[in-house]
Coordinates of N, CA, C and O in Angstrom, one line a residue:
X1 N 0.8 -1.2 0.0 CA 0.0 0.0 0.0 C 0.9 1.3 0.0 O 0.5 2.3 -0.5
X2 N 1.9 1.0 0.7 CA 2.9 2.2 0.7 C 3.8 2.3 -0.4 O 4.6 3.2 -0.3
X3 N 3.8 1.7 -1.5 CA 4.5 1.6 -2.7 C 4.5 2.2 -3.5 O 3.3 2.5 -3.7
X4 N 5.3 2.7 -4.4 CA 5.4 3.9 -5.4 C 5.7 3.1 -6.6 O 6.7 2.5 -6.5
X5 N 5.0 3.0 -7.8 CA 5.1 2.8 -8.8 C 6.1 3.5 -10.0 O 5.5 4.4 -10.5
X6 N 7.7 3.2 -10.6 CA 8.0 4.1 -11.4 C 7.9 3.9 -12.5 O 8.5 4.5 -13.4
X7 N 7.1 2.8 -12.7 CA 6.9 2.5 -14.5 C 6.2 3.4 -14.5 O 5.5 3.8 -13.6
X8 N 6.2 4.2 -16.1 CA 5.8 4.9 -16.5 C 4.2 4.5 -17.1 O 4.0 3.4 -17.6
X9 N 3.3 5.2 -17.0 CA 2.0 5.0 -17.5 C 1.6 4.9 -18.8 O 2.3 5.4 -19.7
X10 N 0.2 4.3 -19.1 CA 0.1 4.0 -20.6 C -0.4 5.3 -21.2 O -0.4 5.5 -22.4
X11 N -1.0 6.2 -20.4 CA -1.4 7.6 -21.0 C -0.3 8.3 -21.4 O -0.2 8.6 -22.6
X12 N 1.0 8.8 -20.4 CA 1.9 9.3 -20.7 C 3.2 9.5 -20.3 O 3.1 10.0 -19.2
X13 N 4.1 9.4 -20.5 CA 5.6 9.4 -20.1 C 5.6 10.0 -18.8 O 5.1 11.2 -18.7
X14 N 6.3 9.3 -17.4 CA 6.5 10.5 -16.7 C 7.2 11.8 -16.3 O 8.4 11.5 -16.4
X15 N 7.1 12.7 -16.1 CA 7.7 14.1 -15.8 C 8.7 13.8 -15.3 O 9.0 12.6 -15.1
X16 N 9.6 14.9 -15.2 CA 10.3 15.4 -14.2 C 9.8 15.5 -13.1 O 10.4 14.9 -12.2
X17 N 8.1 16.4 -12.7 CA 7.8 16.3 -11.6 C 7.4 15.0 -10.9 O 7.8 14.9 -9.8
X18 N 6.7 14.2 -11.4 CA 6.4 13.1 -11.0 C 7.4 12.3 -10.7 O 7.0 11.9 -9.6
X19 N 8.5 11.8 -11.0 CA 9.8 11.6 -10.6 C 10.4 12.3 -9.6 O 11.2 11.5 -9.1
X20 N 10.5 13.3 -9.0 CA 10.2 14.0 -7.7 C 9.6 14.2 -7.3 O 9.9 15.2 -6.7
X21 N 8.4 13.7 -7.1 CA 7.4 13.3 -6.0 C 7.6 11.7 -5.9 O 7.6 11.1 -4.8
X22 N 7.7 11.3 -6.9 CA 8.2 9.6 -6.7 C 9.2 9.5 -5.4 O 9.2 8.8 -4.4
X23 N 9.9 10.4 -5.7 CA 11.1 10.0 -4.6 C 11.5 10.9 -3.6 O 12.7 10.8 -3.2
X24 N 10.4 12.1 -3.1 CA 10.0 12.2 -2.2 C 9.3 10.8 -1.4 O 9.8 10.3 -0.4
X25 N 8.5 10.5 -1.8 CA 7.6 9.6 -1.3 C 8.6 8.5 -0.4 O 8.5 8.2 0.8
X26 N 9.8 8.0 -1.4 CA 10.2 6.7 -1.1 C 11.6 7.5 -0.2 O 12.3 6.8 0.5
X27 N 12.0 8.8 -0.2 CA 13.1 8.8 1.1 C 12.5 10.5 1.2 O 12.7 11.5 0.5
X28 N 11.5 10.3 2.3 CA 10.8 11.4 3.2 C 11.6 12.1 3.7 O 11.0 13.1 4.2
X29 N 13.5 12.0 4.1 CA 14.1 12.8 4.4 C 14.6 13.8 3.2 O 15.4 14.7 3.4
X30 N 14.0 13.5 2.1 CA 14.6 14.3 0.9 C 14.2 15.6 1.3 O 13.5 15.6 2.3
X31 N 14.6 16.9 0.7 CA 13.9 17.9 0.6 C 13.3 18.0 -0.4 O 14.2 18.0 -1.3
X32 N 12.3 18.2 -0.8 CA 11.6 18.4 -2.2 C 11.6 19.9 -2.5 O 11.6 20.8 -1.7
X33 N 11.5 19.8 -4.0 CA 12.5 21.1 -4.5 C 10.5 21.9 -4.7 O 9.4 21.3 -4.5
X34 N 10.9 23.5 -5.1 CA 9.7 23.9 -5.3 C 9.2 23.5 -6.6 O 9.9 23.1 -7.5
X35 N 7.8 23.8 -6.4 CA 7.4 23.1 -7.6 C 7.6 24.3 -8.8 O 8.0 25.5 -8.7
X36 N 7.3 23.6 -9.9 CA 7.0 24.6 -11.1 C 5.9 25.3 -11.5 O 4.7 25.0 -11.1
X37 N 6.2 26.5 -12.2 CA 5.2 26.8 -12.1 C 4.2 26.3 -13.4 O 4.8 25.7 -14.3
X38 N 3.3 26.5 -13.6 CA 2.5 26.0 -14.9 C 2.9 26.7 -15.9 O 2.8 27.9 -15.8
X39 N 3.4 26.2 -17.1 CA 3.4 26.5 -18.4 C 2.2 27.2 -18.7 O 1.1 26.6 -18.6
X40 N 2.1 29.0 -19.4 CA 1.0 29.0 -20.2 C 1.1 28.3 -21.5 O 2.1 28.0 -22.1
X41 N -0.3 28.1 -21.8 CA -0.3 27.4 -23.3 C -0.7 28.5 -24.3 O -1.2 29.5 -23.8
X42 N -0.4 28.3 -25.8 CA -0.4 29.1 -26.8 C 0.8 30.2 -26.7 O 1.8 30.1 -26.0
X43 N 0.5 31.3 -27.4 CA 1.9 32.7 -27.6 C 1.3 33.1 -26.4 O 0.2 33.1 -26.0
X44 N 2.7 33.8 -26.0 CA 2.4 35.1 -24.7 C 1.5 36.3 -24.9 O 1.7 36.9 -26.0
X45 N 0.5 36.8 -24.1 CA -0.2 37.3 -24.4 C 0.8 38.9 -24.0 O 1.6 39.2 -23.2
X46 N 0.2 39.8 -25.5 CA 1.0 41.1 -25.4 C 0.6 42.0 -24.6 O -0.6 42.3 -24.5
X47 N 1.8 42.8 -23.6 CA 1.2 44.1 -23.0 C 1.3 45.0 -24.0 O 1.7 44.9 -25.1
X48 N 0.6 46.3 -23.1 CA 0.7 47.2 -23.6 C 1.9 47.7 -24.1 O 2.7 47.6 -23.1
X49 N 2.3 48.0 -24.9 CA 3.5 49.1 -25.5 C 4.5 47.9 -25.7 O 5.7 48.0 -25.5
X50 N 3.9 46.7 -26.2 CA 4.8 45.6 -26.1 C 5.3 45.6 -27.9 O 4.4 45.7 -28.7
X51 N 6.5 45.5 -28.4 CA 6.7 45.8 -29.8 C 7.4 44.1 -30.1 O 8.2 43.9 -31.0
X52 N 6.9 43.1 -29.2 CA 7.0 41.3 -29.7 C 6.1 41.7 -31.1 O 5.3 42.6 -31.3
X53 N 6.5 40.6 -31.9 CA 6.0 40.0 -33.2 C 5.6 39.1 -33.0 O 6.3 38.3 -32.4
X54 N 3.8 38.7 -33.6 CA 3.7 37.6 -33.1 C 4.0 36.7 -33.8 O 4.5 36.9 -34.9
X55 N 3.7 35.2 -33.2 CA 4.5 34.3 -33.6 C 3.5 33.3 -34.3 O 2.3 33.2 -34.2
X56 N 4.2 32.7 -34.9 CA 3.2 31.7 -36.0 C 2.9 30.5 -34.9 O 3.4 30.3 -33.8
X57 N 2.0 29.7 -35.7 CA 1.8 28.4 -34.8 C 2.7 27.5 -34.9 O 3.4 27.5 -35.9
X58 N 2.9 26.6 -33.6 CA 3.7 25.6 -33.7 C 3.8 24.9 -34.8 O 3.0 25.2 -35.8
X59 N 4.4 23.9 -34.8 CA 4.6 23.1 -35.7 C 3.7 21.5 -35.9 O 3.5 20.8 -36.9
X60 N 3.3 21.5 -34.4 CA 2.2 20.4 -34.5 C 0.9 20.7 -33.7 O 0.3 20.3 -32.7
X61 N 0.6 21.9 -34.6 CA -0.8 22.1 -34.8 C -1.7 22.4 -36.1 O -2.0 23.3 -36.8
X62 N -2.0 20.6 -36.0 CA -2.4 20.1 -37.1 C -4.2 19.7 -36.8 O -4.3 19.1 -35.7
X63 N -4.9 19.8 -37.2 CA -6.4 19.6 -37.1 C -6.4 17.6 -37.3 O -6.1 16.8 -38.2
X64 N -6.8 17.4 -35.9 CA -7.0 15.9 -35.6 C -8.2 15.5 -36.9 O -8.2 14.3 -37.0
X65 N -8.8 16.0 -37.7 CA -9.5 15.4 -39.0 C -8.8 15.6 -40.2 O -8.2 14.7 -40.9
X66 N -8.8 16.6 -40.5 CA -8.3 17.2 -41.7 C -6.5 16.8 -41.9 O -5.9 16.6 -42.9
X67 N -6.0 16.9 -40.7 CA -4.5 16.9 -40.5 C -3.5 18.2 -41.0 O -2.2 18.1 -41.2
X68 N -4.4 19.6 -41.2 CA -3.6 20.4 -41.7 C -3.8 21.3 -40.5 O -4.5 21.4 -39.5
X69 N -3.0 22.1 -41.1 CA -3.0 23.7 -40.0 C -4.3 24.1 -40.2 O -4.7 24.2 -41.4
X70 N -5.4 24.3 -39.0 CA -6.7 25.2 -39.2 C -6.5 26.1 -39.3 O -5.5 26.7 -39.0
X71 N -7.8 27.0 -40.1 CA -7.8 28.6 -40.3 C -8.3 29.0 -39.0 O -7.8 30.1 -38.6
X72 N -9.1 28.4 -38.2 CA -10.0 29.1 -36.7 C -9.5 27.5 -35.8 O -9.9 26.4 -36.3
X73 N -9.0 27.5 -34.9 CA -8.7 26.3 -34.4 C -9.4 26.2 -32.9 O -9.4 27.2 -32.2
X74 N -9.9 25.1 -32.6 CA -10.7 25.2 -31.3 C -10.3 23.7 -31.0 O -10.5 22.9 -31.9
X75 N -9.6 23.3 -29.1 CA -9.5 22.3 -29.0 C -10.3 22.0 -27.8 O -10.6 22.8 -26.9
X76 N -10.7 20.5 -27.8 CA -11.6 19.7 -26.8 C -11.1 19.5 -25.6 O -10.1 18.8 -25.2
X77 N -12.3 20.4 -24.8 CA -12.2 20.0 -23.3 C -11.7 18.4 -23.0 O -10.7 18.1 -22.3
X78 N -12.4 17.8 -23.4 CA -13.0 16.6 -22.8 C -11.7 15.6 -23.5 O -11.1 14.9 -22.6
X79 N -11.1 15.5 -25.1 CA -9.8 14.7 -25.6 C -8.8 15.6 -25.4 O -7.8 15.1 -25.0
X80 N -8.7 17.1 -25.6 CA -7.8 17.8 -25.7 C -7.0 18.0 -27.6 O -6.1 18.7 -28.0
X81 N -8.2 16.9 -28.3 CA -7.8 17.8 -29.6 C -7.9 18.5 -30.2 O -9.0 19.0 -30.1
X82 N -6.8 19.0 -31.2 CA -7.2 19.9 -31.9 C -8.1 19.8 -33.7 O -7.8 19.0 -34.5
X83 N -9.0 20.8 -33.6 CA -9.9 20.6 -34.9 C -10.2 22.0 -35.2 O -10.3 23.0 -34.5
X84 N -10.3 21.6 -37.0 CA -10.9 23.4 -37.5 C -12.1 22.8 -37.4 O -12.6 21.7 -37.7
X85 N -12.8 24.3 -36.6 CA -14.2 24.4 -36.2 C -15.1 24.5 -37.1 O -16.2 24.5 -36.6
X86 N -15.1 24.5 -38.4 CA -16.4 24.3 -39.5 C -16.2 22.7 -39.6 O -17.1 22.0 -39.8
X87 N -14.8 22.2 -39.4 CA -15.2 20.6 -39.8 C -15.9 19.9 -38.8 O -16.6 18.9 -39.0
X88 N -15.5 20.6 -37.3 CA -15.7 19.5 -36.3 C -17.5 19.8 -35.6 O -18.2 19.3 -34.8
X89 N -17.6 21.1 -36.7 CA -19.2 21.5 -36.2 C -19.4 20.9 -37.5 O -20.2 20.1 -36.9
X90 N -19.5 20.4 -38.8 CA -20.0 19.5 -39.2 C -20.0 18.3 -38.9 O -21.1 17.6 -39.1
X91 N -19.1 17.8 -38.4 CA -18.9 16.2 -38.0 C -19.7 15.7 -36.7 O -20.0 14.5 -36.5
X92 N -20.2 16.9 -35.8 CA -20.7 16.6 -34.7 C -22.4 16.5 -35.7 O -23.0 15.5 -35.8
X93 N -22.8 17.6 -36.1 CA -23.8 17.8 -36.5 C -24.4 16.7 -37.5 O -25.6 16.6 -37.7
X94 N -23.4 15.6 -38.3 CA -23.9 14.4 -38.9 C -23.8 13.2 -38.1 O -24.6 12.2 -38.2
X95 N -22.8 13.4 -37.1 CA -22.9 12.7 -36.2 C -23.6 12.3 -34.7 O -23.1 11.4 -33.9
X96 N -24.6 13.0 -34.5 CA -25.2 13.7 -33.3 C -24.4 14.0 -32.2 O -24.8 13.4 -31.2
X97 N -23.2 14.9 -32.1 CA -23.0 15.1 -31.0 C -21.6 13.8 -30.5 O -21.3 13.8 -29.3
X98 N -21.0 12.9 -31.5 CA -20.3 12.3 -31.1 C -18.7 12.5 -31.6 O -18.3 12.9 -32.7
X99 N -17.9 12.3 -30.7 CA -16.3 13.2 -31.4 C -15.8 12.1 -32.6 O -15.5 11.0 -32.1
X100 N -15.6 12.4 -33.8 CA -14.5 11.8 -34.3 C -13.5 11.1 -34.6 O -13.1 10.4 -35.6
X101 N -12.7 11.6 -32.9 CA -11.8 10.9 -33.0 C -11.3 9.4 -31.9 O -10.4 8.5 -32.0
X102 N -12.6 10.0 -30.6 CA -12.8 9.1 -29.5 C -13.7 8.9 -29.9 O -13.6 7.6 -30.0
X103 N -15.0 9.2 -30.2 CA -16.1 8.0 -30.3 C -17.0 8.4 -29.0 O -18.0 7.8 -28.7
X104 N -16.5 9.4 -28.2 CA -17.4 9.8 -27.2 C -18.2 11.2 -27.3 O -17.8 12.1 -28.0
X105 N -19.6 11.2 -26.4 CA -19.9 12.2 -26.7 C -19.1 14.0 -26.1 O -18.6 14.4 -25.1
X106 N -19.3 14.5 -27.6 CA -18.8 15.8 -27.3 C -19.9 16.9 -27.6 O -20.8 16.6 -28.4
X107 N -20.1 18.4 -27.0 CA -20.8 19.2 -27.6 C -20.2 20.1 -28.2 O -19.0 20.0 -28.3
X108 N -20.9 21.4 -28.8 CA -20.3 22.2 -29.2 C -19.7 23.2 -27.9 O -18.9 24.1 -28.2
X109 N -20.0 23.1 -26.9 CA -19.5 24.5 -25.7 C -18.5 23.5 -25.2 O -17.5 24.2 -24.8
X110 N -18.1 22.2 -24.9 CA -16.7 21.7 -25.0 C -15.8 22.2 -26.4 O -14.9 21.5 -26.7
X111 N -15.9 22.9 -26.8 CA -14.6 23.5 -27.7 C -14.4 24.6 -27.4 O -15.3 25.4 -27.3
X112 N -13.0 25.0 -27.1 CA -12.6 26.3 -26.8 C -11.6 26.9 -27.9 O -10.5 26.3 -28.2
X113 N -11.8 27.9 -28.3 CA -11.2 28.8 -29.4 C -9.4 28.6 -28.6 O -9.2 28.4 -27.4
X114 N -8.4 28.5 -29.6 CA -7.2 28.6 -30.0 C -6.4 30.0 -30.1 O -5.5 29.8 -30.9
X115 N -6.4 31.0 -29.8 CA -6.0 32.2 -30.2 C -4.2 31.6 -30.7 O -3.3 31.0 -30.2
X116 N -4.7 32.1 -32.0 CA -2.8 31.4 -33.0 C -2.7 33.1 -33.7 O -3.5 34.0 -33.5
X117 N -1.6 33.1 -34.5 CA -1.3 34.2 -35.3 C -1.3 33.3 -36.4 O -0.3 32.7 -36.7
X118 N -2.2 33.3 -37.1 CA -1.7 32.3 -38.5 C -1.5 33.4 -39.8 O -2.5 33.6 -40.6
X119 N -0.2 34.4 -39.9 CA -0.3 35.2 -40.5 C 1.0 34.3 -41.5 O 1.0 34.3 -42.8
X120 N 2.1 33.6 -40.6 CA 2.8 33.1 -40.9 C 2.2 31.1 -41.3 O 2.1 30.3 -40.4
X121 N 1.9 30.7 -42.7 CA 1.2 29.5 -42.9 C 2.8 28.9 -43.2 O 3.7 29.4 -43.8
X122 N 2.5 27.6 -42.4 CA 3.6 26.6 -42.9 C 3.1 26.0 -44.4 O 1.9 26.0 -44.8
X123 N 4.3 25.5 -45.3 CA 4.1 25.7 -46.4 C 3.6 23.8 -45.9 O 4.0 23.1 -45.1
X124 N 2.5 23.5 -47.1 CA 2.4 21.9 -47.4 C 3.2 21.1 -47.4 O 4.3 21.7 -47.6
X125 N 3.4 19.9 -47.1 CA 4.3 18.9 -47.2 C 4.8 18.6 -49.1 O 5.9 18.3 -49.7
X126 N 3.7 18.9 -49.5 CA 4.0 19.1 -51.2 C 4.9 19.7 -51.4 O 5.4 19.5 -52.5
X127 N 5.5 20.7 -50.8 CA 5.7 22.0 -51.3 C 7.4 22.0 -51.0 O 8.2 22.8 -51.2
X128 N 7.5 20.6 -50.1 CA 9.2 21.1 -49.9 C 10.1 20.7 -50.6 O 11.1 20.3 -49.9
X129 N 10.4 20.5 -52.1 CA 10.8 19.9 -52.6 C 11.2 21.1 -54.2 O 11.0 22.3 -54.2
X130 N 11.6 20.7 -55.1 CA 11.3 21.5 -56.4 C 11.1 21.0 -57.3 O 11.0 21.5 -58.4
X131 N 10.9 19.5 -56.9 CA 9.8 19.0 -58.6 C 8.5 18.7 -57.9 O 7.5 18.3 -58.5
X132 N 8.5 18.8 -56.2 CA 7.1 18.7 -55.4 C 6.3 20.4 -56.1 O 5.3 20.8 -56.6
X133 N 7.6 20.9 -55.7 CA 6.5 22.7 -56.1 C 6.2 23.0 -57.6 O 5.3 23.8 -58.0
X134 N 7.3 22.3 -58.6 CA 7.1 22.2 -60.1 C 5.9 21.7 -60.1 O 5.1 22.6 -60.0
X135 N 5.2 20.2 -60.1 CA 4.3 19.9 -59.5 C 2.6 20.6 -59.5 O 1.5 20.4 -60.0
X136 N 3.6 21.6 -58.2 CA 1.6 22.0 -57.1 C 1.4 23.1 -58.0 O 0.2 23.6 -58.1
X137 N 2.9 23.9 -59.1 CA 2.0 25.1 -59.8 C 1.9 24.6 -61.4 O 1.6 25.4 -62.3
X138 N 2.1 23.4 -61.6 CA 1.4 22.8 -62.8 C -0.1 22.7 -62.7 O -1.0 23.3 -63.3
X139 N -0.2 21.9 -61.7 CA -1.4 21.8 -60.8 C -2.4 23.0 -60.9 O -3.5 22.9 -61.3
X140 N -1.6 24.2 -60.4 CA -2.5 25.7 -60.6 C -2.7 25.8 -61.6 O -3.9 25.7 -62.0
X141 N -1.7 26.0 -62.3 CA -2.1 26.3 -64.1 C -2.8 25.7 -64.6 O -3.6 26.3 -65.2
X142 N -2.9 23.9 -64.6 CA -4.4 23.5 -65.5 C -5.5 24.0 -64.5 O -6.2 24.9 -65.1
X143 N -5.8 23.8 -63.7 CA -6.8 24.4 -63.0 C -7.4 26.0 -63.9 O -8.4 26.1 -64.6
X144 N -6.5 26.9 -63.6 CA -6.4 28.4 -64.2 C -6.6 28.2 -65.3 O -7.1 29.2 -65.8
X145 N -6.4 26.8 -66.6 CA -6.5 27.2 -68.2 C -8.2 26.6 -68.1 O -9.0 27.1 -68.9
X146 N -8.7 25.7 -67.2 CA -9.5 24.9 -67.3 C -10.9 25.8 -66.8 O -12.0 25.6 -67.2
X147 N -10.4 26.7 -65.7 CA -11.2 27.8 -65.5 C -11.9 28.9 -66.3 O -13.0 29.3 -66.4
X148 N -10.5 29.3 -67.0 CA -10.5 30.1 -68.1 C -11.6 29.7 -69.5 O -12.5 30.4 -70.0
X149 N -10.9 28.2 -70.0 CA -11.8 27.8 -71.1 C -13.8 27.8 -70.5 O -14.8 28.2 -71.1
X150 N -13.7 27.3 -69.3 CA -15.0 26.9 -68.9 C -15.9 28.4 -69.0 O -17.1 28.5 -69.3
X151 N -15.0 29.6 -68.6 CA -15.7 31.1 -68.6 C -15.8 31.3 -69.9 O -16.9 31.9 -70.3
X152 N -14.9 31.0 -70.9 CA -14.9 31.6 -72.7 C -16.1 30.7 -72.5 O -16.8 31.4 -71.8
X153 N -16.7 29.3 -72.8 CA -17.8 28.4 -72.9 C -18.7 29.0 -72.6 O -19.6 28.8 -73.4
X154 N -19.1 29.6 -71.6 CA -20.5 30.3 -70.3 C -20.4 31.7 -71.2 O -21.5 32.0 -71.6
X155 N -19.3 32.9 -71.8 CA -19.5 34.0 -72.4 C -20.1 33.6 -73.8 O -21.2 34.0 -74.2
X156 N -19.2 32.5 -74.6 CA -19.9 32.1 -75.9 C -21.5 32.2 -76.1 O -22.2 32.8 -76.9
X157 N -22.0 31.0 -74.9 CA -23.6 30.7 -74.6 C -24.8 31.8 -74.5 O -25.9 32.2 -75.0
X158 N -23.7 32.2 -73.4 CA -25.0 33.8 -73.1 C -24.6 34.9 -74.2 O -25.2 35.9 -73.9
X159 N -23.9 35.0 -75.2 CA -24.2 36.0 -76.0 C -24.9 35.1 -77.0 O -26.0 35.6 -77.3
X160 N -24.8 34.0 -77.6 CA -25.9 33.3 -78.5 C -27.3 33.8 -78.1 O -28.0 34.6 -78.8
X161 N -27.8 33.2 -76.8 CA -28.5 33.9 -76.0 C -29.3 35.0 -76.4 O -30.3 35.0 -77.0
X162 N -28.4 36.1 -75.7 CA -28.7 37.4 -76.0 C -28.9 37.6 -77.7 O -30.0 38.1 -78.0
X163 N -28.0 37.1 -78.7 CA -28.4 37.6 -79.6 C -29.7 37.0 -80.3 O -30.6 37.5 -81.0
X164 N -29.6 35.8 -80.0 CA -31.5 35.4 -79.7 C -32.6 35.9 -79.5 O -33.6 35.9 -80.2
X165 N -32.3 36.4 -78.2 CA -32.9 37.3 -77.2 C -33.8 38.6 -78.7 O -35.0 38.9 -79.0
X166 N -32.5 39.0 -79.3 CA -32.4 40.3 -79.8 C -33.0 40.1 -80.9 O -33.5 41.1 -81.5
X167 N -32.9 39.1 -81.4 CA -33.3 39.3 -82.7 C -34.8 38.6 -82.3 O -35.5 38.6 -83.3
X168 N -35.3 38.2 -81.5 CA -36.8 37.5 -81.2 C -37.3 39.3 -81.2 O -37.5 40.1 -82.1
X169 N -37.3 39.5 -80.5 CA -37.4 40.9 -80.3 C -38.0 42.2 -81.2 O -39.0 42.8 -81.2
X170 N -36.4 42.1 -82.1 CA -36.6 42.7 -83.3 C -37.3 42.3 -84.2 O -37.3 43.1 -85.1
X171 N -38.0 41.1 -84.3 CA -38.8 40.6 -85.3 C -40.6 40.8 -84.3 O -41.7 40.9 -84.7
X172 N -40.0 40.7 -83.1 CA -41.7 41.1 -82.5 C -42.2 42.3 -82.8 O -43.4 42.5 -83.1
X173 N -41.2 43.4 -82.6 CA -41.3 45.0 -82.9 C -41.7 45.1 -84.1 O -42.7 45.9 -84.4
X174 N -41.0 44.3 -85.1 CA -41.8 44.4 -86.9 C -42.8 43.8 -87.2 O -43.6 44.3 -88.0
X175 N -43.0 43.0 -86.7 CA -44.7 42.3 -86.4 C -45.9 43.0 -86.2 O -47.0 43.1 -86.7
X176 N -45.0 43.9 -84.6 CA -46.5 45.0 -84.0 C -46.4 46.2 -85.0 O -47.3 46.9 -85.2
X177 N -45.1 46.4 -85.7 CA -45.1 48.1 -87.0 C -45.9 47.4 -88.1 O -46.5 48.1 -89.0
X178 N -46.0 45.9 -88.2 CA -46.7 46.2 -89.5 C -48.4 46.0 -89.0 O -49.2 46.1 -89.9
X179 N -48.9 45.8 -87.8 CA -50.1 45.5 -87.6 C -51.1 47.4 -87.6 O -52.3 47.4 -87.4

C-alpha cells in the first residue's frame, strides 16, 4: 500500500515532476524542491507598449481530422484535440454530438477557441521539394486554363442567347409596326 510505482504510465511518459514526487515519497528525508510553475499554453499574451511580433503556430498544430493547419482552431475540453471548427461543427452535426476521433460524446460549448497568429502559414508537405512545387504550380495552371476555357464556354452561350434574345425581339417589334 505504501509503494510507489515508477513505471511509466500508458497515457503518458512521466515528468520530471512526478519523478520527484516519486522520490519524495520513497526517502521522506529528501527535501523536495519547489514546484514549477505552470506552463502558459499558446503565444504570450501582449502588453501594452509591447513591440513582440507575433509568432506563427507551432509546428504540431495540425487539425485531428483534416490533419492540416486550421484557419480558426478550437480544442476539446474533454480529448484535448485539436480541430478546425467548421469541420468539427460539421462532424458533430452528422454525427449527433459524437467526437470523431474518440467516439465519445462531445458538444459544441466543450470547444474552446485557440488564439494562434496564423499570418505566418507553414508551407504543405508538397511544397518542400522543387519538382514537389514544379508539380503544385502545374497543378494551378491547369486548373487556371480549365477555369478560363470553362468562362470563354459560359461568355460564348450567353451571347448566343442574348443575340437570340435580340433578334426575337426585333422581329416582335416588326410584327407590331406592320399590324
Amino acid at each position: 500500500s505504501g509503494q510507489v510505482s515508477l513505471a511509466p504510465s500508458r497515457r503518458s511518459p512521466p515528468s520530471h515532476t512526478t519523478a520527484r514526487r516519486a522520490l519524495d515519497v520513497l526517502d521522506p528525508t529528501r527535501r523536495a524542491a519547489p514546484a514549477e510553475p505552470p506552463q502558459p499554453l499558446g503565444p504570450p499574451k501582449a502588453q501594452v507598449g509591447d513591440q513582440r511580433t507575433p509568432r506563427a503556430p507551432p509546428a504540431t498544430m495540425y487539425c485531428a481530422i483534416s490533419g492540416e493547419v486550421p484557419q480558426e482552431p478550437v480544442v476539446s475540453r474533454k480529448s484535448g484535440h485539436l480541430f478546425e471548427r467548421r469541420l468539427i461543427s460539421k462532424s458533430l452535426a452528422a454525427s449527433d454530438g459524437v467526437c470523431p476521433v474518440t467516439g465519445e460524446p462531445l458538444a459544441a460549448d466543450d470547444l474552446l477557441p485557440v488564439a494562434a497568429d496564423l499570418a505566418v502559414r507553414p508551407r504543405p508537405l508538397a511544397a518542400t521539394s522543387l519538382p514537389a512545387m514544379l508539380a503544385l504550380f502545374q497543378n494551378e495552371w491547369d486548373d487556371l486554363v480549365v477555369e478560363a476555357h470553362a468562362t470563354k464556354q459560359q461568355l460564348h452561350a450567353t451571347r448566343k442567347e442574348l443575340s437570340h434574345a435580340l433578334y426575337q425581339h426585333d422581329a416582335a417589334c416588326r410584327v407590331i409596326a406592320r399590324l
